[in-house]
Tab-separated table of C-alpha atoms and ligand atoms in Angstrom:
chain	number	residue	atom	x	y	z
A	13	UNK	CA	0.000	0.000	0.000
A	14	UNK	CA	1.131	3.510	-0.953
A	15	UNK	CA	2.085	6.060	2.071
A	16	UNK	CA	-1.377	7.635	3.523
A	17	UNK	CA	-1.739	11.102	2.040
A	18	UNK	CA	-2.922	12.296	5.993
A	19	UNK	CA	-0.845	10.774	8.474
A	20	UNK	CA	-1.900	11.540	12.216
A	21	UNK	CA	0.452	10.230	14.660
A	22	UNK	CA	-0.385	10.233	18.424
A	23	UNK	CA	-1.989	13.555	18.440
A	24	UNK	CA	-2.947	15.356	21.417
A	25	UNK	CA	-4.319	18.817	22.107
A	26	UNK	CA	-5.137	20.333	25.074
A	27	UNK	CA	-7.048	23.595	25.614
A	28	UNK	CA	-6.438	24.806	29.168
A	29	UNK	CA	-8.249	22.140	31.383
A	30	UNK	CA	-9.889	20.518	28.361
A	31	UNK	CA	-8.218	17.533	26.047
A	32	UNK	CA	-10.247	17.742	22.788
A	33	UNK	CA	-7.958	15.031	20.973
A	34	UNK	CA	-6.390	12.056	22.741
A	35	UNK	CA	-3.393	10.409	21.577
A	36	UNK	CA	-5.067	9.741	18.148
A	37	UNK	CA	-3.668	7.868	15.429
A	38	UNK	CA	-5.493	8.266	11.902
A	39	UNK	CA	-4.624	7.092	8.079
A	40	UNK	CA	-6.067	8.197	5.373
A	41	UNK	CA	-5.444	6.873	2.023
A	42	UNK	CA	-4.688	8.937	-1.542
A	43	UNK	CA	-8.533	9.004	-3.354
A	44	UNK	CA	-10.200	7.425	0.048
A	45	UNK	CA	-13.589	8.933	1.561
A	46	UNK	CA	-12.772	9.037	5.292
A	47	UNK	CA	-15.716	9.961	7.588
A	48	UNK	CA	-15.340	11.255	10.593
A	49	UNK	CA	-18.011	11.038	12.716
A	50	UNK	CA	-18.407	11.683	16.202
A	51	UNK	CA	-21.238	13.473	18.612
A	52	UNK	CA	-20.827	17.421	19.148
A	53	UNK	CA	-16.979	17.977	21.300
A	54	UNK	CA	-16.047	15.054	20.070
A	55	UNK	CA	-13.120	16.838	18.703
A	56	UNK	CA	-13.305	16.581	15.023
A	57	UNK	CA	-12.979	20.660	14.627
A	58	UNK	CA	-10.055	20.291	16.515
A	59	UNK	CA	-8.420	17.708	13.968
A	60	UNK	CA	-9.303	19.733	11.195
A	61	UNK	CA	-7.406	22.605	12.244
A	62	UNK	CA	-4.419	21.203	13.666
A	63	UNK	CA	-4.226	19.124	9.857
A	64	UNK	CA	-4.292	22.720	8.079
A	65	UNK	CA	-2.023	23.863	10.692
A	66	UNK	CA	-4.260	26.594	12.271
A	67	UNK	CA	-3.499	25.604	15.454
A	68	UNK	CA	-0.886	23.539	17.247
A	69	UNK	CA	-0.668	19.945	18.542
A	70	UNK	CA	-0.035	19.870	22.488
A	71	UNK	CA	1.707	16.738	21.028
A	72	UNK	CA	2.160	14.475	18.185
A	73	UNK	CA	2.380	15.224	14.713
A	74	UNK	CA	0.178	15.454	11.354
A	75	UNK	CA	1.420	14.975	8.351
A	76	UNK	CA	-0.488	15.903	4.825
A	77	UNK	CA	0.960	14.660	1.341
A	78	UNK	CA	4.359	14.379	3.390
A	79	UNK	CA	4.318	18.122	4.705
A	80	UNK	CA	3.928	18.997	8.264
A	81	UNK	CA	0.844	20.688	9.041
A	82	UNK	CA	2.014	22.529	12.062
A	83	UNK	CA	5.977	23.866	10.413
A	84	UNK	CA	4.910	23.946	6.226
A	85	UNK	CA	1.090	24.756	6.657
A	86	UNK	CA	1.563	27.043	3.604
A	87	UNK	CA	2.666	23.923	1.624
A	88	UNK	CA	-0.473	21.764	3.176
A	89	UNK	CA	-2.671	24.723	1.732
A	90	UNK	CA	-1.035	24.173	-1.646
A	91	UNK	CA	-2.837	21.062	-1.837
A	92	UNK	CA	-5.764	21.028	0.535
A	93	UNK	CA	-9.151	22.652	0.461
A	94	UNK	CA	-11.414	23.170	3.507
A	95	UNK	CA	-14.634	23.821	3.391
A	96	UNK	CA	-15.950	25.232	6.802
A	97	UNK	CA	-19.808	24.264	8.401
A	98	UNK	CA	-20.303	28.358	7.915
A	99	UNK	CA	-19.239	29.643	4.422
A	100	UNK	CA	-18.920	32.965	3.997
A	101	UNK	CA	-19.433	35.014	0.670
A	102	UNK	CA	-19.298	38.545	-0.077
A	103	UNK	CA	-23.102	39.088	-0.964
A	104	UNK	CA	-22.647	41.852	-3.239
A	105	UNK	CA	-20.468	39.333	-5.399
A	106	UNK	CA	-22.308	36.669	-7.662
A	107	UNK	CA	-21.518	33.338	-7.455
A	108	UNK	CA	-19.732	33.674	-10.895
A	109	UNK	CA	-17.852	36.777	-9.373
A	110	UNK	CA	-17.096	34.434	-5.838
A	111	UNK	CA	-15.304	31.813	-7.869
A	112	UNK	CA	-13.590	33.890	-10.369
A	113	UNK	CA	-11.984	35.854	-7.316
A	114	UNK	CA	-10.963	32.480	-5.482
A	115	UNK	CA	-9.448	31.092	-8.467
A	116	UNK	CA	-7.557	34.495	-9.491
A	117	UNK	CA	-5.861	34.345	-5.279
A	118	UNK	CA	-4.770	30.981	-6.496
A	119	UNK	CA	-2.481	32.573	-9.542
A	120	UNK	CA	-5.210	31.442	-12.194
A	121	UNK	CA	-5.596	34.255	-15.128
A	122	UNK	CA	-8.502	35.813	-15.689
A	123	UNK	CA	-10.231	34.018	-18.474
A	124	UNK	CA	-9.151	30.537	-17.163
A	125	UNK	CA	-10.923	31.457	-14.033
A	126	UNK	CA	-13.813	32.259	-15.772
A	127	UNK	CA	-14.249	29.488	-17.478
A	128	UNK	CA	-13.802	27.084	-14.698
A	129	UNK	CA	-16.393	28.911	-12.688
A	130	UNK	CA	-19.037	28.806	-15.245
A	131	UNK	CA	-17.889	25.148	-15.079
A	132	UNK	CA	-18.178	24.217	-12.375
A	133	UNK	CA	-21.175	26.639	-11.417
A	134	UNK	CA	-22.917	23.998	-13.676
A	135	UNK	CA	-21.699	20.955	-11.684
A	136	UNK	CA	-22.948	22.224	-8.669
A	137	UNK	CA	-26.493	22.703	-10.166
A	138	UNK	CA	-26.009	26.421	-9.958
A	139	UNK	CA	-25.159	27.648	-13.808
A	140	UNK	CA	-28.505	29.318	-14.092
A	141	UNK	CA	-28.161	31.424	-11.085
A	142	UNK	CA	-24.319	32.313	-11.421
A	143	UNK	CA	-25.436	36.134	-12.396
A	144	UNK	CA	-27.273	36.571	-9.161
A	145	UNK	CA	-25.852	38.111	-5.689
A	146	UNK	CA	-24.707	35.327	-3.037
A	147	UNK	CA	-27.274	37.081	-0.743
A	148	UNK	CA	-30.425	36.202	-2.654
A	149	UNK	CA	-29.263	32.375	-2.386
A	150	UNK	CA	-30.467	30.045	0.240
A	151	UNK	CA	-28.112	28.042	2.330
A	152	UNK	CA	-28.414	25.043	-0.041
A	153	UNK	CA	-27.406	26.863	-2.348
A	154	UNK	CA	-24.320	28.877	-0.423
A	155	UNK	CA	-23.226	25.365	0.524
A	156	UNK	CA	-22.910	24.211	-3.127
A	157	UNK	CA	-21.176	27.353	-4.115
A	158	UNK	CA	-18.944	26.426	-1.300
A	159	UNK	CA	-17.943	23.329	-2.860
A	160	UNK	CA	-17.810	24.624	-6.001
A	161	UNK	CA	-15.301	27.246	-4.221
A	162	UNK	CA	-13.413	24.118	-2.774
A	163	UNK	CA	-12.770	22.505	-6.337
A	164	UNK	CA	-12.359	25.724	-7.989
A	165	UNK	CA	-8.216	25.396	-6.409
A	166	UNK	CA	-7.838	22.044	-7.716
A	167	UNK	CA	-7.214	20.928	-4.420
A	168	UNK	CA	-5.759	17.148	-3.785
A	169	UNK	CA	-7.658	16.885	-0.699
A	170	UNK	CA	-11.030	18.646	0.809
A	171	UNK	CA	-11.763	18.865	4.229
A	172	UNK	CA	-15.911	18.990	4.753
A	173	UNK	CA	-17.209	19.878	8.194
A	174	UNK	CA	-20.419	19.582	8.770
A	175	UNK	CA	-21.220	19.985	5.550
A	176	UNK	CA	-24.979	19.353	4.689
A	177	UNK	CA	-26.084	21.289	8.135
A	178	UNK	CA	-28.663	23.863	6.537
A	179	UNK	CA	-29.610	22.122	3.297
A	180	UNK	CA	-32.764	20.235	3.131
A	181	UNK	CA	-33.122	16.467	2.739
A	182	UNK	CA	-33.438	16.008	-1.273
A	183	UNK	CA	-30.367	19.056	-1.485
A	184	UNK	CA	-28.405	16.549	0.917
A	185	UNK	CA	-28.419	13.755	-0.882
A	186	UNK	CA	-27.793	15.616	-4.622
A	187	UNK	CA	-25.057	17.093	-2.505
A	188	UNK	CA	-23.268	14.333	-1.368
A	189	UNK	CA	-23.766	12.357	-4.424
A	190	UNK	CA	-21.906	15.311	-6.126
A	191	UNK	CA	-18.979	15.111	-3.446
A	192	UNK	CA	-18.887	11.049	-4.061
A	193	UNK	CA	-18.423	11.549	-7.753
A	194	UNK	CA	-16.324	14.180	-7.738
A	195	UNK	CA	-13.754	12.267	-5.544
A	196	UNK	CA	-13.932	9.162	-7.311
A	197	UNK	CA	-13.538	10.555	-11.012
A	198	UNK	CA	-10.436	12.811	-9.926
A	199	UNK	CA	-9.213	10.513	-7.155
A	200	UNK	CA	-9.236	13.453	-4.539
A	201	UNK	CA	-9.349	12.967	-1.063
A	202	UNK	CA	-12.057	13.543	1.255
A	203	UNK	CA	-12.143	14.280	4.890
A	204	UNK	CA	-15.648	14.494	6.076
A	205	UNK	CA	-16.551	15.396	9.290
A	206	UNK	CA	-20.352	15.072	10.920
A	207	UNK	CA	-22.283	14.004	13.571
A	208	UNK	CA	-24.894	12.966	11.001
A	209	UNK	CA	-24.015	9.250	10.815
A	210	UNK	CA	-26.813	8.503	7.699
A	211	UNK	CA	-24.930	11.115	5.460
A	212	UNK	CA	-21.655	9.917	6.295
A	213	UNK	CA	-22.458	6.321	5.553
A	214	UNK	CA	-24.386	7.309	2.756
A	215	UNK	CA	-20.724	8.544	0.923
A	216	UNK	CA	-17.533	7.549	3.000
A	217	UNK	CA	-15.524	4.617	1.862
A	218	UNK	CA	-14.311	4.290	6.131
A	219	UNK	CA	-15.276	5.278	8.894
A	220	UNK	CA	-13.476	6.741	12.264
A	221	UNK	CA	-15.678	6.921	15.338
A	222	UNK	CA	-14.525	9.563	17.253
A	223	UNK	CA	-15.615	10.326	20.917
A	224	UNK	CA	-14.042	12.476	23.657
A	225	UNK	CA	-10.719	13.247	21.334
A	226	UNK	CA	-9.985	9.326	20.981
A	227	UNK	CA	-11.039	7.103	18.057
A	228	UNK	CA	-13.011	4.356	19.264
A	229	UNK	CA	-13.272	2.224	15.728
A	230	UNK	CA	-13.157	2.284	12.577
A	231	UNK	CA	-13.698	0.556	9.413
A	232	UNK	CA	-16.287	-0.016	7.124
A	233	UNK	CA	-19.838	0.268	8.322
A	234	UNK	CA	-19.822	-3.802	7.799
A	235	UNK	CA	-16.304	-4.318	9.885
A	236	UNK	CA	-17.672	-2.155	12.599
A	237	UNK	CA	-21.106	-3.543	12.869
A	238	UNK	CA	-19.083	-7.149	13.127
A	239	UNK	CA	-16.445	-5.634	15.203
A	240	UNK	CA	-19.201	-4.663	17.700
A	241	UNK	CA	-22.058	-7.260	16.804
A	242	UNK	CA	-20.554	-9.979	15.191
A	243	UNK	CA	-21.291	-12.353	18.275
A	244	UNK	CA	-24.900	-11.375	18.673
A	245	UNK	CA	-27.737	-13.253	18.100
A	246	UNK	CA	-29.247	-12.650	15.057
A	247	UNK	CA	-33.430	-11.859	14.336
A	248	UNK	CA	-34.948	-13.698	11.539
A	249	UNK	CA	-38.566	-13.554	10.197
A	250	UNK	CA	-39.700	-15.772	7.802
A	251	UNK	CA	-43.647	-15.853	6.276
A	252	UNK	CA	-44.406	-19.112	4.868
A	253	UNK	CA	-47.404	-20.934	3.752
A	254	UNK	CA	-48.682	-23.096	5.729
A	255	UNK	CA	-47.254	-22.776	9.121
A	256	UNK	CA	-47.311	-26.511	10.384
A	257	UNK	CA	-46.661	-27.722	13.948
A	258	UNK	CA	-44.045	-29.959	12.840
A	259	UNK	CA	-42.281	-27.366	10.844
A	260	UNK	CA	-42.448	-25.169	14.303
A	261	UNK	CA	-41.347	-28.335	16.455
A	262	UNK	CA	-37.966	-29.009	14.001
A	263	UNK	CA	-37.144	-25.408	14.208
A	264	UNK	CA	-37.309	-25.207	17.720
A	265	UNK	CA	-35.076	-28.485	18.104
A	266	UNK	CA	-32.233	-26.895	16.095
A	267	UNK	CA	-29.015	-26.170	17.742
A	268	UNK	CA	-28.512	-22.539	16.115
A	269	UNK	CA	-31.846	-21.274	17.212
A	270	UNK	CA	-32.595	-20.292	20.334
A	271	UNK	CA	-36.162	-19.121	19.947
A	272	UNK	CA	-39.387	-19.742	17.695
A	273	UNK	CA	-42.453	-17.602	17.670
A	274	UNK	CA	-45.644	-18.197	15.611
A	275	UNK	CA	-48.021	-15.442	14.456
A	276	UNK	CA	-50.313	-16.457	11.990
A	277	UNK	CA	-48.076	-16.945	9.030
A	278	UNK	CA	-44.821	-15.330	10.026
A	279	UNK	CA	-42.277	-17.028	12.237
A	280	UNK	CA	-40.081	-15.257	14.581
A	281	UNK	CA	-36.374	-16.752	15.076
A	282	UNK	CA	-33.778	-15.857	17.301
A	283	UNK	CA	-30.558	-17.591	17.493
A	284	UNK	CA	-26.829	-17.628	15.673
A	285	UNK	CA	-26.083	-16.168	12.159
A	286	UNK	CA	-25.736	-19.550	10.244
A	287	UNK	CA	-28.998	-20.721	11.350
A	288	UNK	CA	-30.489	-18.742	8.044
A	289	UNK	CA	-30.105	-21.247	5.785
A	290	UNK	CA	-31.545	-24.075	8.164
A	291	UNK	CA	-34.055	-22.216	8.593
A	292	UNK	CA	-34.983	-22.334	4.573
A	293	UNK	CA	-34.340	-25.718	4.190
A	294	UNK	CA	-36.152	-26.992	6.855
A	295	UNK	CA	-39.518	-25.077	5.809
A	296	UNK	CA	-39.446	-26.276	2.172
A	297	UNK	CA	-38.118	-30.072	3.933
A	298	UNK	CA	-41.529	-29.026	5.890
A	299	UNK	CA	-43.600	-28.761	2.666
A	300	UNK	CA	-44.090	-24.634	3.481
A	301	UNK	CA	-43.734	-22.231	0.469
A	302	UNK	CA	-41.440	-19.812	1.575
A	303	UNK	CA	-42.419	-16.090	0.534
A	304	UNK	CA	-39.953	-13.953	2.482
A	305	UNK	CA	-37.134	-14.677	4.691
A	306	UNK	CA	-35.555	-11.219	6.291
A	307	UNK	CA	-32.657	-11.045	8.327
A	308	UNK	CA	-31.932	-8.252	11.166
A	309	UNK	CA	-27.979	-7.084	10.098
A	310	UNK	CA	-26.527	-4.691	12.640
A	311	UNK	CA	-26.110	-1.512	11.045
A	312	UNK	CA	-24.627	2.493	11.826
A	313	UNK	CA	-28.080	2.789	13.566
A	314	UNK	CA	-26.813	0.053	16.500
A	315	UNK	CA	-23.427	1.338	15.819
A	316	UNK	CA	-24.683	4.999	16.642
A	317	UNK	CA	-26.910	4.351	19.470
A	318	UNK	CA	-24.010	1.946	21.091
A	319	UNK	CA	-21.715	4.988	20.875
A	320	UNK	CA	-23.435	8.017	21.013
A	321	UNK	CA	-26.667	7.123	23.181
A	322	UNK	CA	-25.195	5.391	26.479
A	323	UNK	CA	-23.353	2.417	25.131
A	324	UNK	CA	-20.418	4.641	26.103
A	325	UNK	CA	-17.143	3.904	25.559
A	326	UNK	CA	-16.252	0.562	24.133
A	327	UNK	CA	-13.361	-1.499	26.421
B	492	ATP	N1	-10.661	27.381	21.404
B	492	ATP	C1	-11.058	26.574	22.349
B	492	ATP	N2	-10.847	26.850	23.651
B	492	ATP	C2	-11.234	26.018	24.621
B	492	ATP	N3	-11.854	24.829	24.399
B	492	ATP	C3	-12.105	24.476	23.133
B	492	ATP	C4	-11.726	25.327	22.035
B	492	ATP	N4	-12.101	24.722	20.881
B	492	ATP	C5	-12.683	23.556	21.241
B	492	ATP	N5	-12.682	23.414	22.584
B	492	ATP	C6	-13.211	22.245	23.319
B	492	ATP	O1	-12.588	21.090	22.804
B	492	ATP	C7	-13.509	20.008	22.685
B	492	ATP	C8	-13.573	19.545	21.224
B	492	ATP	O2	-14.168	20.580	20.436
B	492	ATP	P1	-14.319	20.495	18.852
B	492	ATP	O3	-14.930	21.786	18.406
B	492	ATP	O4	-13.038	20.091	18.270
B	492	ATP	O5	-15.357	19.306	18.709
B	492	ATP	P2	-16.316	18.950	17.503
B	492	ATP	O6	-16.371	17.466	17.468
B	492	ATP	O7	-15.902	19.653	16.290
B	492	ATP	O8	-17.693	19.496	17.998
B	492	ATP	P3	-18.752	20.418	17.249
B	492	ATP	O9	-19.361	19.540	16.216
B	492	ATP	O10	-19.690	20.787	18.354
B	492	ATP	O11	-17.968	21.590	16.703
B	492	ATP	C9	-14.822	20.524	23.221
B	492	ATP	O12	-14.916	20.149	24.564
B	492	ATP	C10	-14.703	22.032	23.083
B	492	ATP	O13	-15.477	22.676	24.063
């Protein structure tokens, strides 16, 4: 595997009395969608800015593309974008005007800039309203201009935090589509940060569980739903025509299941993860027609409420 483009190496900042990151160690692979997701303090602000070198580590070191955030942050700018929960525009400026000035700071002349604006004002779904002062969009539409603003530096890397707060449900998903795409078709690297854990499984390729400054997990949603469920007992339903007594007797004397419930035509399983397929062959052994067969998989919800409402702090 090729070096991480964001190394974090036992990072730890302190502000007065309070640690927001503990000793945290973080990857993050070139072209990789790396969500960051953690409840409100967690500490993900904190990360971001010590990575674009805005403020110091207490201890430990960051590393981006092989610079040092915290001595060569002008270098990490040279190659990252951020794109802050609270963009701000000029709101006499269009959106056209926004972009073209961004691009122009970054050394690109004047009719280059244009054109990638009006580009890229399309990608973001905003080419008809380019003309028109930021103030007369909404936040939806601010947001997208603030991606738009992000990729108009042809950055290597964006940083997103909190990036959907503000936009309504059928912008978010548009959105984040358009940040998924993006990344994948130009291999750019994404840092997204939330507390939102839907949106962030909705586009991350990993996930880093972040609570009280330390990561907790991290993997895919599947590796951390096995990492933290993987030994629980499974719930099955199946609906099958007819439900017979013997059918209910066999399942019941199987080892993997624990429990059998009849109502009417559905049967209620508990038990281990391989008892799935016994449980389908036994009903058609059974003579039952088999017409669905669902299976409870541990998913971010479990993985969120575990973490983030009283499961605490796994040992
Ligand atoms: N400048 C500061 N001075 C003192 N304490 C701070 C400062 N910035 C953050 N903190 C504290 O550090 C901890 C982590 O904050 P941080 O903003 O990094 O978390 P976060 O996960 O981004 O949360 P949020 O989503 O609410 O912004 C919190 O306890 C916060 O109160």
């Amino acid at each position: 595997m090729s070096d991480p483009i964001i190394r974090i190496e036992n990072l730890v900042k302190d502000y007065r009395d309070t640690r927001a990151v503990d000793h945290l160690d973080l990857e993050i692979e070139k072209g990789e969608i790396y969500g960051l997701l953690g409840p409100n303090g967690a500490g993900k602000t904190t990360v971001i800015l010590t990575l674009l070198g805005l403020t110091e580590p207490t201890a430990g070191r960051v590393t981006v593309k092989g610079y040092n955030a915290t001595s060569e942050p002008i270098r990490v700018k040279t190659v990252t974008s951020y794109l802050p929960d609270e963009v701000g525009f000029s709101g006499s400026s269009t959106g056209l005007e926004s972009l073209v000035y961004t691009a122009m700071l970054n050394r690109v002349p004047r009719e280059e800039a244009i054109e990638s604006a009006k580009e890229l004002l399309d990608i973001v779904g905003l080419g008809a309203v380019g003309d028109q002062k930021t103030k007369t969009y909404s936040k939806g539409m601010i947001q997208r201009l603030g991606l738009a603003d992000v990729l108009i530096t042809e950055p290597e890397i964006i940083v997103l935090d909190e990036p959907t707060i503000g936009i309504d449900p059928k912008g978010i998903n548009e959105f984040l589509d358009m940040i998924r795409s993006w990344s994948k078709e130009q291999g750019i690297t994404v840092l997204l940060c939330s507390h939102l854990l839907h949106q962030v499984q909705k586009i991350c390729d990993r996930v880093g569980i972040l609570v009280e400054g330390q990561l907790l997990a991290e993997g895919d949603i599947h590796e951390l739903a096995d990492e933290l469920f993987g030994d629980r007992e499974a719930s099955i339903t199946a609906e099958v025509d007819p439900v017979t007594d013997s059918l209910i007797r066999e399942l019941k004397q199987t080892e993997s299941i624990r429990t059998v419930e009849r109502d009417g035509e559905t049967i209620r399983i508990r038990g281990k993860r391989e008892a799935a397929p016994l449980i389908s062959q036994t009903i058609v052994r059974n003579g039952g027609d088999l017409y669905r067969l669902s299976y409870k998989e541990y998913g971010l919800d479990e993985i969120y409420q575990y973490y983030f409402e009283g499961g605490g702090v796994k040992q």
